[in-house]
PDB file of C-alpha atoms in Angstrom:
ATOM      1  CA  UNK W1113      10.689  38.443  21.771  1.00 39.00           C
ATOM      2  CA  UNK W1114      12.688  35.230  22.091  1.00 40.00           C
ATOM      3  CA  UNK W1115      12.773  33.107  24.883  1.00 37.00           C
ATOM      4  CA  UNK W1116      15.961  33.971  26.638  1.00 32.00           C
ATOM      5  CA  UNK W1117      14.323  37.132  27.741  1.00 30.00           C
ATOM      6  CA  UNK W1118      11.124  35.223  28.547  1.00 29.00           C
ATOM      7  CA  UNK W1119      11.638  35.455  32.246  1.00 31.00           C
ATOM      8  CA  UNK W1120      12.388  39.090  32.673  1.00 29.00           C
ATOM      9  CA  UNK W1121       9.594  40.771  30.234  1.00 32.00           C
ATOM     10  CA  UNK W1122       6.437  39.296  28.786  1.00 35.00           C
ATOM     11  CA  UNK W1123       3.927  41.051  26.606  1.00 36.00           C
ATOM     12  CA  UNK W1124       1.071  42.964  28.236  1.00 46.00           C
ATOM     13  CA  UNK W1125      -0.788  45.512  25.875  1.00 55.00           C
ATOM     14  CA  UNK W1126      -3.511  47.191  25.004  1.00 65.00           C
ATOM     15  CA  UNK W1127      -5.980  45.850  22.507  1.00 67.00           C
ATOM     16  CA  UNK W1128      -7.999  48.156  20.829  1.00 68.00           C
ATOM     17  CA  UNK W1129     -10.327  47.536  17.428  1.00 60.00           C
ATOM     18  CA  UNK W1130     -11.391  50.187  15.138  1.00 58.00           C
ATOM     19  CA  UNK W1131     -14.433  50.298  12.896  1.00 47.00           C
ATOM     20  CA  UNK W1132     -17.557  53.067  12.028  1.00 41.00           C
ATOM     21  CA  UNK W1133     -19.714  50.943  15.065  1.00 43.00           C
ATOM     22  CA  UNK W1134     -16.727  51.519  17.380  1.00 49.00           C
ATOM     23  CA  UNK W1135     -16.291  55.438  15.761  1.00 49.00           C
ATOM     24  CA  UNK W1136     -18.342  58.711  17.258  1.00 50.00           C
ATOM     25  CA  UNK W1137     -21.994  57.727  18.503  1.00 52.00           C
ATOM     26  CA  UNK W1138     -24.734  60.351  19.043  1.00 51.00           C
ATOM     27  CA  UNK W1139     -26.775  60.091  22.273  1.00 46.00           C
ATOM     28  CA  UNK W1140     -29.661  60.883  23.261  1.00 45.00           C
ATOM     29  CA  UNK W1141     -28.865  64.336  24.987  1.00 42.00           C
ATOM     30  CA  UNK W1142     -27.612  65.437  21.299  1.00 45.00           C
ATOM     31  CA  UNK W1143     -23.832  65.145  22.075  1.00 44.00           C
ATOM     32  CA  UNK W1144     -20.857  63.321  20.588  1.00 58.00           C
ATOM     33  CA  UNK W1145     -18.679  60.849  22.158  1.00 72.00           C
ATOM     34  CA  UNK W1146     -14.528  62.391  22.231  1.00 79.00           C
ATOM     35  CA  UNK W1147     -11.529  61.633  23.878  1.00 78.00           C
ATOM     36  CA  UNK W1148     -13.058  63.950  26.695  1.00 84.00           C
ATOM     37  CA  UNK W1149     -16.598  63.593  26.977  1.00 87.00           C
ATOM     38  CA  UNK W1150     -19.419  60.734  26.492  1.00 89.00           C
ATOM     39  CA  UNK W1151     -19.480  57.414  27.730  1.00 88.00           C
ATOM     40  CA  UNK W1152     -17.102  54.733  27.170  1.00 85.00           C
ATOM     41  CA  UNK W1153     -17.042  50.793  28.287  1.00 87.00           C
ATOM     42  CA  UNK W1154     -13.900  48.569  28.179  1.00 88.00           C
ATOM     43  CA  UNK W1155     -12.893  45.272  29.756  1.00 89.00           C
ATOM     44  CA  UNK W1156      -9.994  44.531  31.496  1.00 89.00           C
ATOM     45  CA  UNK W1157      -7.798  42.007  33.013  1.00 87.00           C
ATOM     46  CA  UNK W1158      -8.814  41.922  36.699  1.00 89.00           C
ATOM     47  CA  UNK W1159      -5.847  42.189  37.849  1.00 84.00           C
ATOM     48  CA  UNK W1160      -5.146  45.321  36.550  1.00 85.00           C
ATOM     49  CA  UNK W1161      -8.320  46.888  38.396  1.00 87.00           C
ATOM     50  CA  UNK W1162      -6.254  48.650  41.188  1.00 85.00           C
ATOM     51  CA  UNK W1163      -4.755  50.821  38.626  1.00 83.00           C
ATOM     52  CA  UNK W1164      -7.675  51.046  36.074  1.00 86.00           C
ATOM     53  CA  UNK W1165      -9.392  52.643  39.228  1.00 89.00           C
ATOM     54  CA  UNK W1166      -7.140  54.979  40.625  1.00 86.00           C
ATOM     55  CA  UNK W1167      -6.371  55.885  36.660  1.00 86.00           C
ATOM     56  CA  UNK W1168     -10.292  56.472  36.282  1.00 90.00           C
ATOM     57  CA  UNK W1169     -10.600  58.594  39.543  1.00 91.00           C
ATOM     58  CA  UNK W1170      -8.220  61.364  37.985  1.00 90.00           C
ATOM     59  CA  UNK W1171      -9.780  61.498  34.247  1.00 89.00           C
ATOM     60  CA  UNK W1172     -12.958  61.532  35.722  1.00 92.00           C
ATOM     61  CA  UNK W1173     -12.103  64.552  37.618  1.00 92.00           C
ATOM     62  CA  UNK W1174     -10.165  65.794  35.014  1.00 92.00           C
ATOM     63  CA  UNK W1175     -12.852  65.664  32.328  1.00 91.00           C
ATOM     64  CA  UNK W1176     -16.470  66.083  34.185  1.00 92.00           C
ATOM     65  CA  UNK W1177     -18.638  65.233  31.181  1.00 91.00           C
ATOM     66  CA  UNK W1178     -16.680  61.654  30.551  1.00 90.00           C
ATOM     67  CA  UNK W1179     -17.738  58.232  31.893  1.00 90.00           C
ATOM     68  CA  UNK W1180     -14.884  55.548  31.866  1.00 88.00           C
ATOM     69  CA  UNK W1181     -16.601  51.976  32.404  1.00 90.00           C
ATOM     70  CA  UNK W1182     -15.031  49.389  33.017  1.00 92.00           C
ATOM     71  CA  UNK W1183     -15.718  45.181  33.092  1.00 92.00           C
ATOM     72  CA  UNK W1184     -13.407  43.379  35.227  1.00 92.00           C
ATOM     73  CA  UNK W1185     -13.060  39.739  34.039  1.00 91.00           C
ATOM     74  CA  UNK W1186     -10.188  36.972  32.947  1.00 88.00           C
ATOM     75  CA  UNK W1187      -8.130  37.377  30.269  1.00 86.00           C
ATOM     76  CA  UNK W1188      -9.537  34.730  28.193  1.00 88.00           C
ATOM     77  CA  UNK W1189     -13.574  35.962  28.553  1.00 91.00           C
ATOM     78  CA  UNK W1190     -12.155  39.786  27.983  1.00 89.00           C
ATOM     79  CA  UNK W1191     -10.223  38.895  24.486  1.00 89.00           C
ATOM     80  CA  UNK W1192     -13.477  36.792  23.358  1.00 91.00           C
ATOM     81  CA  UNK W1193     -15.814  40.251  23.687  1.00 91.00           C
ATOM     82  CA  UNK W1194     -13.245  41.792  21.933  1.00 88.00           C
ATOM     83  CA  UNK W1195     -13.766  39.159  19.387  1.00 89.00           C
ATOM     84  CA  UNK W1196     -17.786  39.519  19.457  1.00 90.00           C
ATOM     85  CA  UNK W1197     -17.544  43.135  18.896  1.00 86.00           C
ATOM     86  CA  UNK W1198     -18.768  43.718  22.354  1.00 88.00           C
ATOM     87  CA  UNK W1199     -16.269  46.142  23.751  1.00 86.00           C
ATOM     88  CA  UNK W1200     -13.852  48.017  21.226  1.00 86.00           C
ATOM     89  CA  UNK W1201     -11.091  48.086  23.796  1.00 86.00           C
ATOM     90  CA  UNK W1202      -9.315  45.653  26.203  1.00 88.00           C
ATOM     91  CA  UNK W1203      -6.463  45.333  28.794  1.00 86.00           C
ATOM     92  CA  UNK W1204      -4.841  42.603  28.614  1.00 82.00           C
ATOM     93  CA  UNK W1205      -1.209  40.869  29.649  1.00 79.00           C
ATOM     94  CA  UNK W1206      -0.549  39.573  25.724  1.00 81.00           C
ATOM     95  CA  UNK W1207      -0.534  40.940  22.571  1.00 83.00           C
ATOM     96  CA  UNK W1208      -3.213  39.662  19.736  1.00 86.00           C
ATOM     97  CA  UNK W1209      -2.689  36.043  18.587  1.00 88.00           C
ATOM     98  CA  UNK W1210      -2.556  35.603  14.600  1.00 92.00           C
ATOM     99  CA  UNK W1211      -5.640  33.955  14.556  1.00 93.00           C
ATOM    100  CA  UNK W1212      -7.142  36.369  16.966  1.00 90.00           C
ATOM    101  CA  UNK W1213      -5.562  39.610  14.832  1.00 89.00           C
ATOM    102  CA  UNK W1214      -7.191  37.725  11.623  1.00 92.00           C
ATOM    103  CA  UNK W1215     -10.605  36.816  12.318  1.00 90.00           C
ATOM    104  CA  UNK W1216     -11.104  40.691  13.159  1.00 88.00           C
ATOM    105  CA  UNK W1217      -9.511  41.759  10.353  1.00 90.00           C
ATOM    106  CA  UNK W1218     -11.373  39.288   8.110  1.00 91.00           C
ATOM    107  CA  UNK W1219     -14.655  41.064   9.529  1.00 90.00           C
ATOM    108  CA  UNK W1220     -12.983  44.547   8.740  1.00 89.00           C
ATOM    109  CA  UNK W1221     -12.116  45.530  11.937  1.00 87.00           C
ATOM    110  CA  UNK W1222      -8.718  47.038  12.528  1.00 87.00           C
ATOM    111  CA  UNK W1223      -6.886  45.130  15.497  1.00 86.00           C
ATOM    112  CA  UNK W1224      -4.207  47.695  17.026  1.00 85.00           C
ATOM    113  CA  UNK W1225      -1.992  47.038  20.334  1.00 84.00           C
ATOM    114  CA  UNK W1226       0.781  48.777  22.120  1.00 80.00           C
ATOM    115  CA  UNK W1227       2.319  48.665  25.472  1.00 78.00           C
ATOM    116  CA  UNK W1228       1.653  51.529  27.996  1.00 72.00           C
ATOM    117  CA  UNK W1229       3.461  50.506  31.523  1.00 70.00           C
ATOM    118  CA  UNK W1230       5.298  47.816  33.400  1.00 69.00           C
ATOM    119  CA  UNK W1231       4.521  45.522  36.494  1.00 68.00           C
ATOM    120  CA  UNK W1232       5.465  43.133  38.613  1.00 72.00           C
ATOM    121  CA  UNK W1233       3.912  39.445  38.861  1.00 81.00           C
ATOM    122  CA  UNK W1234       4.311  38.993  42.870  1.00 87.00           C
ATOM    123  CA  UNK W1235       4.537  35.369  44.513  1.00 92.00           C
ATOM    124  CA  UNK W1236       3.001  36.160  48.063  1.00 93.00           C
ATOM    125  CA  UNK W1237       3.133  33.894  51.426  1.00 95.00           C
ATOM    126  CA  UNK W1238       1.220  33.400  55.167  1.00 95.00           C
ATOM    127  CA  UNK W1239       2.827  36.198  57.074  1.00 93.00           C
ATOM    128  CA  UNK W1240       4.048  33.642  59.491  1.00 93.00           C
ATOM    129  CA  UNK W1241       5.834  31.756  56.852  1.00 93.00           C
ATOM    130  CA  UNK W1242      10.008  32.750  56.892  1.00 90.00           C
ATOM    131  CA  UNK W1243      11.027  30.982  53.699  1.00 91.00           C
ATOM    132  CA  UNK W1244      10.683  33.456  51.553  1.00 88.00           C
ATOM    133  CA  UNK W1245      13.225  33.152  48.753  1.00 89.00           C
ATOM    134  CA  UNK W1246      12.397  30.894  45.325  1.00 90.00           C
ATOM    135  CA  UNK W1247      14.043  29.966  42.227  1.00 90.00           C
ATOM    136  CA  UNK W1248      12.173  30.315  38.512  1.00 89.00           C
ATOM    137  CA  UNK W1249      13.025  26.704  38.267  1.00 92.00           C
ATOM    138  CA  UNK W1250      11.409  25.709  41.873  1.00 94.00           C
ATOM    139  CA  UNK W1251       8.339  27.675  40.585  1.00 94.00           C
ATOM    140  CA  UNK W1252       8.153  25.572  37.553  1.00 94.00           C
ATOM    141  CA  UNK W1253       8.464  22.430  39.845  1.00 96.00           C
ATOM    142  CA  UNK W1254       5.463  23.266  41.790  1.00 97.00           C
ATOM    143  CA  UNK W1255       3.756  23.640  38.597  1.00 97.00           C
ATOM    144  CA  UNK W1256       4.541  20.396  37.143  1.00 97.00           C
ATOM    145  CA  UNK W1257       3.983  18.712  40.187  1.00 97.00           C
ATOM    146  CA  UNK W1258       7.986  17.481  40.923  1.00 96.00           C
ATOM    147  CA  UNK W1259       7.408  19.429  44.125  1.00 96.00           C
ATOM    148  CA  UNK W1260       4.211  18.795  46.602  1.00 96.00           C
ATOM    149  CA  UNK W1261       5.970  19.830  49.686  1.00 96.00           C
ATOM    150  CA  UNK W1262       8.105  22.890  51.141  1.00 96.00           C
ATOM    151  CA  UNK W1263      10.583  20.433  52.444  1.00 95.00           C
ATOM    152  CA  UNK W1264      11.260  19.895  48.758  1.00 95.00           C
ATOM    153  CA  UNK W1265      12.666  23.153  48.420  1.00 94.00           C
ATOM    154  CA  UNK W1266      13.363  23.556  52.234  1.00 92.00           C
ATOM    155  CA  UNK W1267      14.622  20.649  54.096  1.00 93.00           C
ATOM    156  CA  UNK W1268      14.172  21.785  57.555  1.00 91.00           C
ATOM    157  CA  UNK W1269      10.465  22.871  57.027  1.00 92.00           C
ATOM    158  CA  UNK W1270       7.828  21.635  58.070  1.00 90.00           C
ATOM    159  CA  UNK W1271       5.034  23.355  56.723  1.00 92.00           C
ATOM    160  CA  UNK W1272       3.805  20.315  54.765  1.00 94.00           C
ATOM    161  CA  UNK W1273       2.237  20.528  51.404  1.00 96.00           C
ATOM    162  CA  UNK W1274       2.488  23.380  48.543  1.00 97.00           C
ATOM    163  CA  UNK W1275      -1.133  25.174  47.327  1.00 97.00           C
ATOM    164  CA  UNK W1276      -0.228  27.035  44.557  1.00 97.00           C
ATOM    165  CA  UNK W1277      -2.955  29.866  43.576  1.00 97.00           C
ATOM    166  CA  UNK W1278      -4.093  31.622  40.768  1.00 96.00           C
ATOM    167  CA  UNK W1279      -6.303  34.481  40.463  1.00 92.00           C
ATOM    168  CA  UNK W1280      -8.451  32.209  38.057  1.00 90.00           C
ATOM    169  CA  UNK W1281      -8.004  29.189  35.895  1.00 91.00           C
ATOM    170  CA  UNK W1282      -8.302  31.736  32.773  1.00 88.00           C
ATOM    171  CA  UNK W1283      -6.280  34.613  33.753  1.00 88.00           C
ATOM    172  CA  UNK W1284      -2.848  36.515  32.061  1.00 85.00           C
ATOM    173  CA  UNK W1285      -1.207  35.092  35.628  1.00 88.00           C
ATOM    174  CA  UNK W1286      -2.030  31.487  34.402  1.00 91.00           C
ATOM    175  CA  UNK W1287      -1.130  32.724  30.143  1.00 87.00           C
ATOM    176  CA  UNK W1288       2.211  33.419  31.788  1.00 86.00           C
ATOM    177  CA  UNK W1289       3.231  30.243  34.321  1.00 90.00           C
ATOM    178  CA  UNK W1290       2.545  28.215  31.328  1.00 92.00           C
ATOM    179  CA  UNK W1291       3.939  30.320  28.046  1.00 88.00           C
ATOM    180  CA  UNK W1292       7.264  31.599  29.956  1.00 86.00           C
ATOM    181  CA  UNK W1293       7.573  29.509  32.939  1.00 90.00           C
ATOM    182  CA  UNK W1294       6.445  25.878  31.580  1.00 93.00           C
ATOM    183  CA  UNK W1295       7.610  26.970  27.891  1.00 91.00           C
ATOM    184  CA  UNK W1296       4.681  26.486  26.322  1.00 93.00           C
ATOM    185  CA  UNK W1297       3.346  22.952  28.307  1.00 95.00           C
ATOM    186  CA  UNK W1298       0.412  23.031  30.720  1.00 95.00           C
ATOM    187  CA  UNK W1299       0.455  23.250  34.850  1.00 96.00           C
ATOM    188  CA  UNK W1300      -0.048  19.615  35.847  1.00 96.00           C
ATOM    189  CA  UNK W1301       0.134  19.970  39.442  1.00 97.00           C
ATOM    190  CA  UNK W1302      -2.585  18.806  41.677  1.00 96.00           C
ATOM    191  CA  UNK W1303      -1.198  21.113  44.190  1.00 96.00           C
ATOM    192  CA  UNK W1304      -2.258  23.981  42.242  1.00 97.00           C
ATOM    193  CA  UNK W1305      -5.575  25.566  42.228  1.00 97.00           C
ATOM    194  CA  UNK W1306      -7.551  28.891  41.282  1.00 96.00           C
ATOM    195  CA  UNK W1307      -9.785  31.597  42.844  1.00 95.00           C
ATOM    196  CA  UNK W1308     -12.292  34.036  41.210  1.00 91.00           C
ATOM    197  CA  UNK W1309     -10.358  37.077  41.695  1.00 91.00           C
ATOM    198  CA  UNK W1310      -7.240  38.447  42.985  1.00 90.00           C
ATOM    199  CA  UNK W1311      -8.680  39.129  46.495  1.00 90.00           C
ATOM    200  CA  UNK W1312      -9.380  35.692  46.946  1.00 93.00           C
ATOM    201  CA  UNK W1313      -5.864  34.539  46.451  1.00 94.00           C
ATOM    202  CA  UNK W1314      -4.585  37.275  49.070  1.00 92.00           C
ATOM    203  CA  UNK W1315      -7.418  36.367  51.517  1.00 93.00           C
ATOM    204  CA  UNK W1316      -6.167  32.625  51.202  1.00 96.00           C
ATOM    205  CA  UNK W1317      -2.601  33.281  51.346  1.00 95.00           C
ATOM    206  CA  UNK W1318      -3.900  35.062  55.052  1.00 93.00           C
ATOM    207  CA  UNK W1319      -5.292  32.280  56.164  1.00 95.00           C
ATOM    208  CA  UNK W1320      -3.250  29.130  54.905  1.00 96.00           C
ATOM    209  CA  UNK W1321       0.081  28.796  55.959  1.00 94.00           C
ATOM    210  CA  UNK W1322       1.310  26.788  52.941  1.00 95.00           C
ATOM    211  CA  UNK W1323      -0.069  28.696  50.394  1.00 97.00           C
ATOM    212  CA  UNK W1324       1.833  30.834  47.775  1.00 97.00           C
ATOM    213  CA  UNK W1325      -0.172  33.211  45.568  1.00 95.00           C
ATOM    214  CA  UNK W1326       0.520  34.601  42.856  1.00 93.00           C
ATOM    215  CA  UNK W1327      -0.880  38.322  41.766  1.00 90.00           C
ATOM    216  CA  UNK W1328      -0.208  41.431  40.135  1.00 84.00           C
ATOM    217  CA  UNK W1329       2.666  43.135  42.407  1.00 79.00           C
ATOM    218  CA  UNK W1330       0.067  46.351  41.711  1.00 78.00           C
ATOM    219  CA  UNK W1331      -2.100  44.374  44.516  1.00 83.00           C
ATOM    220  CA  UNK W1332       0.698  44.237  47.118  1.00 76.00           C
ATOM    221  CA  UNK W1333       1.013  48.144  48.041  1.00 65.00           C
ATOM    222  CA  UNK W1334       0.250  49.633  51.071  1.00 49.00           C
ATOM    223  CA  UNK W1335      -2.199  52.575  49.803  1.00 55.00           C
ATOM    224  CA  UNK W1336      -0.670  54.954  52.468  1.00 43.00           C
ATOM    225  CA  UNK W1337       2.826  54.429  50.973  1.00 44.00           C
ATOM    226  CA  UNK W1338       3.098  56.736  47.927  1.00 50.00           C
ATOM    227  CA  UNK W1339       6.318  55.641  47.108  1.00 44.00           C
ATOM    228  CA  UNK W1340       4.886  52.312  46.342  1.00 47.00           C
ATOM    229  CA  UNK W1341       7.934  50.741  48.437  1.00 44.00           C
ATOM    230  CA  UNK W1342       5.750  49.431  51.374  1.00 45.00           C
ATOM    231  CA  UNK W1343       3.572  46.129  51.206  1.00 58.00           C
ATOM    232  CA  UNK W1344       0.884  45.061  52.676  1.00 66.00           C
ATOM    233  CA  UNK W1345       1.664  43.949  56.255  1.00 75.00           C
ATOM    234  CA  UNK W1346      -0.830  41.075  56.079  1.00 81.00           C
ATOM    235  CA  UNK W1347       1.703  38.606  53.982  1.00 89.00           C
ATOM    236  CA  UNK W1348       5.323  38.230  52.963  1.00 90.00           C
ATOM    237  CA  UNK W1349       6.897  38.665  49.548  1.00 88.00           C
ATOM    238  CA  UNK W1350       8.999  36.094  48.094  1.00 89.00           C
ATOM    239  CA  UNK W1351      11.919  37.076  46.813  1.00 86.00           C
ATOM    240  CA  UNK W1352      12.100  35.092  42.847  1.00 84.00           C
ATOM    241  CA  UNK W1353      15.450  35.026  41.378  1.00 81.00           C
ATOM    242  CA  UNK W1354      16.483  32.729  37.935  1.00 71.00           C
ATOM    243  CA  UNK W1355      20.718  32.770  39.041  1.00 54.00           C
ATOM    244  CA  UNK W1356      21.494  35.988  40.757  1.00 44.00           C
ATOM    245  CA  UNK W1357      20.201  38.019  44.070  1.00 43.00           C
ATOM    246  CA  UNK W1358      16.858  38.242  44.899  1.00 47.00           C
ATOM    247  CA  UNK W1359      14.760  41.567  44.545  1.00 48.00           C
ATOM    248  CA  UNK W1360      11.117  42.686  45.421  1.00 52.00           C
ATOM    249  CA  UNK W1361       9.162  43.805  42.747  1.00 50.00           C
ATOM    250  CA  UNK W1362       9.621  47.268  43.307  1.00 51.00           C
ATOM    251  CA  UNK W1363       8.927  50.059  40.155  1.00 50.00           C
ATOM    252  CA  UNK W1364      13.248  50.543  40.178  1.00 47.00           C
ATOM    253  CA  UNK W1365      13.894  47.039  40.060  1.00 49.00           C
ATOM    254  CA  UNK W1366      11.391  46.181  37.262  1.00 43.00           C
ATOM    255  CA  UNK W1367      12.928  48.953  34.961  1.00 40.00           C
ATOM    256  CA  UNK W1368      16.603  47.958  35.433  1.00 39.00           C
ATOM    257  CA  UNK W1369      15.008  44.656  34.908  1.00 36.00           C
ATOM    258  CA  UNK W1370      16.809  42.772  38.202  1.00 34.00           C
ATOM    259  CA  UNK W1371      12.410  41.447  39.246  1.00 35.00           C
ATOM    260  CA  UNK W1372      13.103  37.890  36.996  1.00 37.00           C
ATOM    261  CA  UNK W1373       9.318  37.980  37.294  1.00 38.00           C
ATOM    262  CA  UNK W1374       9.267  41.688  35.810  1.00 35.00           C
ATOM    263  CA  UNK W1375       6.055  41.559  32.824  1.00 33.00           C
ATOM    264  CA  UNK W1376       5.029  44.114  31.072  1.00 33.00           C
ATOM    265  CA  UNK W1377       1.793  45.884  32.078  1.00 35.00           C
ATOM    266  CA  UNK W1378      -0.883  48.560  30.250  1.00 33.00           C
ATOM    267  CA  UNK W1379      -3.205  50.768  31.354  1.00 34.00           C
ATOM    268  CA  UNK W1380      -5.558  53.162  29.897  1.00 33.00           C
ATOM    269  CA  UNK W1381      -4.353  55.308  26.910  1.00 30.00           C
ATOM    270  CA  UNK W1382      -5.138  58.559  29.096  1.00 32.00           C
ATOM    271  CA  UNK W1383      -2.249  57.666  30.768  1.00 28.00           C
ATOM    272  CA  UNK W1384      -0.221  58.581  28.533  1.00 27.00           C
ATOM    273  CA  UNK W1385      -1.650  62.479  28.337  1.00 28.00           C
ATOM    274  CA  UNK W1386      -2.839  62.940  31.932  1.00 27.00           C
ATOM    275  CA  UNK W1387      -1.685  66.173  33.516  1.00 32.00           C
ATOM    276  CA  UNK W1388      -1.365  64.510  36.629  1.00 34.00           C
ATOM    277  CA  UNK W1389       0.928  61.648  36.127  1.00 36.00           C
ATOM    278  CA  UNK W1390       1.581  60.523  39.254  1.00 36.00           C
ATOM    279  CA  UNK W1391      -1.278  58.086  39.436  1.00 36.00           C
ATOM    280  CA  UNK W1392       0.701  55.936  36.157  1.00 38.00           C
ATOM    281  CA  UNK W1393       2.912  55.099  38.626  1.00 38.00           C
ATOM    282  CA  UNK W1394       0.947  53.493  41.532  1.00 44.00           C
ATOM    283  CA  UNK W1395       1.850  50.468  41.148  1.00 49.00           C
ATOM    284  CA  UNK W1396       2.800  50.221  37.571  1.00 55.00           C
ATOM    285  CA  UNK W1397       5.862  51.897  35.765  1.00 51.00           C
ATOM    286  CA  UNK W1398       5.084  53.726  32.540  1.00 52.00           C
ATOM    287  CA  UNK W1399       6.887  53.109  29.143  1.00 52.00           C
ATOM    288  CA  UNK W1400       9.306  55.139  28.321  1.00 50.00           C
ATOM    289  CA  UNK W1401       6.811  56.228  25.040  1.00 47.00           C
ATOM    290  CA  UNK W1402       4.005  56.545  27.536  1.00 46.00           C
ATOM    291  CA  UNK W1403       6.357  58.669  30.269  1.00 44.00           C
ATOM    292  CA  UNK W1404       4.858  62.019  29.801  1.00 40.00           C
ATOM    293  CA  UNK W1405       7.625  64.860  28.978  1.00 40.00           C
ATOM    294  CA  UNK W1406       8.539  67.811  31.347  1.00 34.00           C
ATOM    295  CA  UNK W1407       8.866  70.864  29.918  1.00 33.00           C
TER     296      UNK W1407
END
């Protein structure tokens, strides 16, 4: 992908390796792991968890005698037990690096990734805070540190100083403001710090007025909404735009691409197949390859 398209779609996949110790596995009660039944334990991005659970709910309850485990963690720590041949399978907002794709395939594993579904990366405010629409480029000033204040971006304000946060120092959120936002050079800011997990950076945002978060948009809905068009009432959205009008993050805008901060976002593989496909959609807009056809 080159980098004029940067801002409006970044990588996300899933990352999968193949070998016999990641094949079938007998247990003790005489059966045989399938795509239906058994047990099976994958990490994930944590920012993905909303969907990984509400995706796990329904093929639970679609297949009885499966298990679908999974290990919430950064980015970063979920890629290296992919590398340790800890987990055979992991969500993640990149695809493999060379080096990453190599070492496994040195060892004589087989290193596969595709894309399953898109998402939204959400920049989130105090609910009492009105100045609500950003530039790409203001974003990448906070992030370098060339803007410590809101009166840098709004005159009139007077909300004092800029927190930046992050989900955690080693997260996809973080991969991104420095790959497609900084171009490849670090966040410098002092202004900018990092949680443990996306709740953290919501329950911040709540209580600091000069705080902007950043998160997975798939955070943001209100779970009563099924149209995924209603946020949650506790904070504001900014609006990010690179030139033209500002959108939310909603599932239409990120597919006509108008959401500059539109990524690319994956999910489990059952997506793909479920019967009830409705649940791909909470929060997170399939692929057209992982759309499932109507007959």
């Amino acid at each position: 992908m080159n980098k004029t398209t940067s801002y409006t779609i970044v990588g996300l996949t899933l990352l999968t390796t193949l070998i016999a110790s990641c094949g079938p596995q007998k247990h003790k009660g005489g059966r045989t792991d399938t795509y239906s039944s058994g047990v099976i334990r994958f990490a994930s991005d944590e920012s993905f968890s909303p969907i990984i659970e509400e995706e796990r709910d329904v093929f639970e309850s679609i297949y009885t005698k499966a298990k679908v485990n999974p290990t919430y963690t950064s980015e970063s720590e979920g890629i290296n037990l992919l590398l340790k041949d800890s987990i055979c399978l992991m969500i993640a907002a990149r695809d493999f690096k060379p080096n990453e794709k190599k070492n496994l395939q040195d060892r004589r594993f087989m290193p596969q990734s595709f894309a399953i579904a898109y998402d939204g990366l959400a920049l989130i405010v105090n609910k009492t805070n009105t100045d609500t629409c950003i530039t790409v480029n203001d974003i990448a000033r906070i992030l370098t540190g060339k803007v410590k204040k809101w009166s840098d971006i709004y005159p009139s304000s007077k909300r004092g100083d800029i927190v930046l946060v992050f989900d955690n120092k080693k997260s996809s959120t973080v991969h991104f403001a420095e790959d497609s936002i900084l171009h490849g050079n670090p966040i410098t800011s002092p202004n900018v710090i990092a949680t443990n997990k996306t709740a953290d950076v919501i329950s911040y945002v709540e209580k600091n007025t000069g705080a902007i978060g950043i998160i997975g948009s798939n955070w943001l809905n209100d779970k009563r909404d099924t149209t995924n068009l209603t946020f949650n009432k506790n904070i504001r959205l900014m609006s990010v735009s690179k030139l033209q009008k500002q959108r939310p993050p909603t599932a239409g805008n990120l597919t006509n691409t108008i959401y500059i901060m539109a990524i690319i976002r994956s999910s489990e593989p059952f997506i793909a197949c479920s019967t009830t496909p409705s649940t791909a959609c909470h929060g997170a807009l399939p692929t057209s390859s992982a759309r499932p056809k109507v007959r």
